[in-house]
Coordinates of C-alpha atoms in Angstrom, one line a residue:
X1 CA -18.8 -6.7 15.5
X2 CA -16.1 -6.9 18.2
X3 CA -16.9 -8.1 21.8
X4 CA -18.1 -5.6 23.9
X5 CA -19.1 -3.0 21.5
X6 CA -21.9 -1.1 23.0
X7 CA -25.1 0.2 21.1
X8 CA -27.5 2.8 21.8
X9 CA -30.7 1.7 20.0
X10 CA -33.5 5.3 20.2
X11 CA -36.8 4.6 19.9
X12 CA -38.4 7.9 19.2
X13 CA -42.4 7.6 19.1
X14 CA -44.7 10.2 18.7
X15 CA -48.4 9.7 20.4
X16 CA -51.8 11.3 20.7
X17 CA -53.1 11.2 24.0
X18 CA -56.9 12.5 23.8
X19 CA -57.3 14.5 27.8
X20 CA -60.9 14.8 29.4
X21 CA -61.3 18.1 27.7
X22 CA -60.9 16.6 24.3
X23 CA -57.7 18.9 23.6
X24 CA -55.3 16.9 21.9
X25 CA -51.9 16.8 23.7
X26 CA -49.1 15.4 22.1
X27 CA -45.8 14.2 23.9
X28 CA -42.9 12.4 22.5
X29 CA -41.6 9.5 24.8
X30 CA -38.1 8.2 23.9
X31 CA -36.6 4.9 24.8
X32 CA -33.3 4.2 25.1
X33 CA -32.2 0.5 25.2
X34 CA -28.4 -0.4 26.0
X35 CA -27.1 -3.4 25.6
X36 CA -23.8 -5.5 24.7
X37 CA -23.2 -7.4 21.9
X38 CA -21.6 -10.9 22.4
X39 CA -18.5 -11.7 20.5
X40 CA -19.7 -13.1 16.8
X41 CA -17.5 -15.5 15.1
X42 CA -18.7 -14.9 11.6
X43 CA -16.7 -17.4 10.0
X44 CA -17.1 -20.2 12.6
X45 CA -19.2 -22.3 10.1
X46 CA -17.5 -21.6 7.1
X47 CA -14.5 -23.6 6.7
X48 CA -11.5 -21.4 4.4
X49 CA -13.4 -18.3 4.9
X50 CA -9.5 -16.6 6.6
X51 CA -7.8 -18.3 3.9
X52 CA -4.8 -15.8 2.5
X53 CA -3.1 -15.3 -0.9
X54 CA -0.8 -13.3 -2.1
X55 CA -0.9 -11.0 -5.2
X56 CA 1.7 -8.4 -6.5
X57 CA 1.3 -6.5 -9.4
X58 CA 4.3 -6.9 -11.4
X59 CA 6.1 -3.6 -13.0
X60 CA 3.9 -3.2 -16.3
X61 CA 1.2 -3.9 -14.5
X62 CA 1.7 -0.3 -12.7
X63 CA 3.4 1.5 -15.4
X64 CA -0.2 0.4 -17.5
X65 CA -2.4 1.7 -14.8
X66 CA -4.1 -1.5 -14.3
X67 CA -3.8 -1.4 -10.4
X68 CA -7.2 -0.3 -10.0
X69 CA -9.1 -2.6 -12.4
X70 CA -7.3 -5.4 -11.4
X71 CA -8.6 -4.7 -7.3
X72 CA -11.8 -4.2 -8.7
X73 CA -11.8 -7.7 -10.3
X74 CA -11.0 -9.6 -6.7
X75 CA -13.7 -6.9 -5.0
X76 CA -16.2 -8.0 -7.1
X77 CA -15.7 -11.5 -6.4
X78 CA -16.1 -10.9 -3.0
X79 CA -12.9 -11.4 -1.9
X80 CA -11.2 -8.9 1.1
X81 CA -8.1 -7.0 1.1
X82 CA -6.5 -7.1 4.3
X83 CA -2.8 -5.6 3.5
X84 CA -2.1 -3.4 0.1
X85 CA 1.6 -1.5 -0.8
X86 CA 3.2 -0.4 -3.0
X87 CA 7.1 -1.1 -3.1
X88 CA 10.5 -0.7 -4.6
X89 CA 11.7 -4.4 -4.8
X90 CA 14.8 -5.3 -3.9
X91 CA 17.2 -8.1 -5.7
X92 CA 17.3 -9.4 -2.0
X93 CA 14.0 -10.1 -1.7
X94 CA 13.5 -11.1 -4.4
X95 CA 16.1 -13.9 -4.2
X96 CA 14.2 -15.5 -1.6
X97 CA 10.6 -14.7 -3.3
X98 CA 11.7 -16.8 -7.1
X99 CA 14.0 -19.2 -4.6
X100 CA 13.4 -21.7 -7.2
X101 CA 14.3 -19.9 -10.0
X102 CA 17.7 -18.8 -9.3
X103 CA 19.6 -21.6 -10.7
X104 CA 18.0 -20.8 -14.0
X105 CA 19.1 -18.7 -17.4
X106 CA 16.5 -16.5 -17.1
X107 CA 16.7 -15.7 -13.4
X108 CA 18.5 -12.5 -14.4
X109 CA 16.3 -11.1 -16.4
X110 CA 13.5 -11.6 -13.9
X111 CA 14.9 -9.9 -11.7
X112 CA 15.5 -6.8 -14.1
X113 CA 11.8 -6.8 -14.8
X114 CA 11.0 -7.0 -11.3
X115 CA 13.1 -4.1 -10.0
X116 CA 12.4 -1.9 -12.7
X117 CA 9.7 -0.5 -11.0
X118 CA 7.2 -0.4 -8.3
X119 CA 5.4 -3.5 -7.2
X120 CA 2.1 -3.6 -5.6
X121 CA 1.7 -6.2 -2.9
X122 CA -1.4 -7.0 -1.9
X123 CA -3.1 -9.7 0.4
X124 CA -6.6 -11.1 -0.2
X125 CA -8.8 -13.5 2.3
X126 CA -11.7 -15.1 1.6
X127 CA -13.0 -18.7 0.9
X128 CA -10.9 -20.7 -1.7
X129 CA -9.0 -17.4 -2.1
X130 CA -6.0 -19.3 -3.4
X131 CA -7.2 -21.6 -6.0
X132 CA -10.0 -19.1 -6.7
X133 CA -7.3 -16.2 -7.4
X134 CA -5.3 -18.6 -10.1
X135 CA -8.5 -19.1 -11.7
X136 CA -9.0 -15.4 -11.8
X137 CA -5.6 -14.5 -12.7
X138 CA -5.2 -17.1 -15.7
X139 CA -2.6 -19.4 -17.2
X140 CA 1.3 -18.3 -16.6
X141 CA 1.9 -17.7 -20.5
X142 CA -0.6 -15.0 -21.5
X143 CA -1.2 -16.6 -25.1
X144 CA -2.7 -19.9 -23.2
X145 CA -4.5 -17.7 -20.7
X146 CA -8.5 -17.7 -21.3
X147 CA -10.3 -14.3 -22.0
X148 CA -11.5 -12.8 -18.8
X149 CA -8.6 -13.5 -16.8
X150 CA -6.3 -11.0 -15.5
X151 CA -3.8 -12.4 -17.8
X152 CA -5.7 -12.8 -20.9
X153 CA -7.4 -9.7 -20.9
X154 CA -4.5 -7.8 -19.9
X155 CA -1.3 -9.4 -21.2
X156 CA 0.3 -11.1 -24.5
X157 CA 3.9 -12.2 -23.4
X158 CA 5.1 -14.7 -20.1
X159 CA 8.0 -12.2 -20.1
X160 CA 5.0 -9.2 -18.7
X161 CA 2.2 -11.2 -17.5
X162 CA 1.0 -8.4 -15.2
X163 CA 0.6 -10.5 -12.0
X164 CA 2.0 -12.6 -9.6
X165 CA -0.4 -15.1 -7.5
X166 CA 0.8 -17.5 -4.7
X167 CA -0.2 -21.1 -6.0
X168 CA -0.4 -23.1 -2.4
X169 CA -1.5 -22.3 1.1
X170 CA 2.0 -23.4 2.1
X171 CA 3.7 -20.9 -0.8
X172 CA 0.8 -18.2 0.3
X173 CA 1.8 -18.1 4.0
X174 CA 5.6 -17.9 2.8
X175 CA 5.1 -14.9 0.2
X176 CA 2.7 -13.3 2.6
X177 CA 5.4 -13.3 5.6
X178 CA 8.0 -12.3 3.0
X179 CA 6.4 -9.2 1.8
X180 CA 3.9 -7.9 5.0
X181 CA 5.1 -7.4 8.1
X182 CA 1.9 -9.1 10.8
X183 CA 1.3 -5.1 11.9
X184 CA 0.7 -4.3 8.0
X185 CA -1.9 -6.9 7.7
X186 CA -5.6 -5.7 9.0
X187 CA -8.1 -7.8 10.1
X188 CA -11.8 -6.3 10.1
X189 CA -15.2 -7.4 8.3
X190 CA -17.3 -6.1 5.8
X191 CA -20.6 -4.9 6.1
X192 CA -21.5 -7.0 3.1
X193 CA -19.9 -10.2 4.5
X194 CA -23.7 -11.9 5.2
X195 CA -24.5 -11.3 2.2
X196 CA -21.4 -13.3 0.7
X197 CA -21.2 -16.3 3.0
X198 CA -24.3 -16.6 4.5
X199 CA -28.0 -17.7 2.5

């Protein structure tokens, strides 16, 4: 809960109240109590708990209408979304996401798979949301990915491997910058967020 939120707890009580003339009255008393809640830091003991990844899902990813099983794979885990589009990519950005890849043979045909449809970005946070999410996502080449990854559940060629995932904290802060504006991304806490990190 944010600093300063206010909350209006209502006691409501019903009571029998037995007169001199034995004549039951009843009366209904209500209590109000109003009070602020302190600021929480919720994460304050739990070091990598506002750690961010990226994630897109590649063209045959949407064309396959996996979008909503792959979400449901990182909201099971436990892990947040705090920024989600969907978007048109353009060879520009793109230049600048596979920086390291221009220089080779197949740079061209990655970028013809990448443009040839929409892409949906998506930023998760939670603890160890990086490693965690290559775990989850599986090995690059779909053939060597294990069964009950994203990859190897979904996907038999490296040329469509459904999924992109940054693999660093300094490559995650990068790709997240490249693809979300800071007014895209949202911070706010789930109600099940005790029940994640805390025993």
């Amino acid at each position: 809960m944010n600093s300063g939120t206010r909350i209006i707890l209502r006691a409501h009580q019903q009571t029998n109240v037995r007169t001199n003339s034995s004549v039951s009255v009843h009366y209904m008393p209500y209590l109000y109590m109003e009070y602020t809640v302190k600021h929480m830091n919720l994460n304050a003991d739990i070091p990598g708990v506002k750690e961010r990844t990226l994630v897109a899902i590649k063209p045959d990813g949407v064309q396959r209408r996996l979008i909503g099983q792959i979400i449901k794979r990182f909201e099971q885990r436990g892990f947040r979304l705090v920024g989600l589009k969907m978007v048109q990519v353009s060879e520009e950005l793109l230049a600048q996401h596979y920086v390291a890849l221009r220089k080779k043979p197949f740079y061209p045909s990655v970028l013809q798979y990448m443009t040839s449809g929409p892409v949906v970005a998506m930023v998760w946070e939670g603890h160890n949301v990086i490693k965690s999410t290559r775990m989850l996502v599986g090995h690059t080449n779909p053939a060597e990915a294990e069964p009950g990854t994203l990859r190897g559940d979904f996907s038999i060629h490296v040329s469509r491997n459904v999924v992109h995932a940054s693999d660093s904290a300094e490559v995650a802060q990068k790709e997240i910058s490249l693809w979300f504006q800071r007014s895209e991304l949202i911070d706010w806490v789930c109600c099940d967020h005790g029940n994640i990190y805390h025993p």
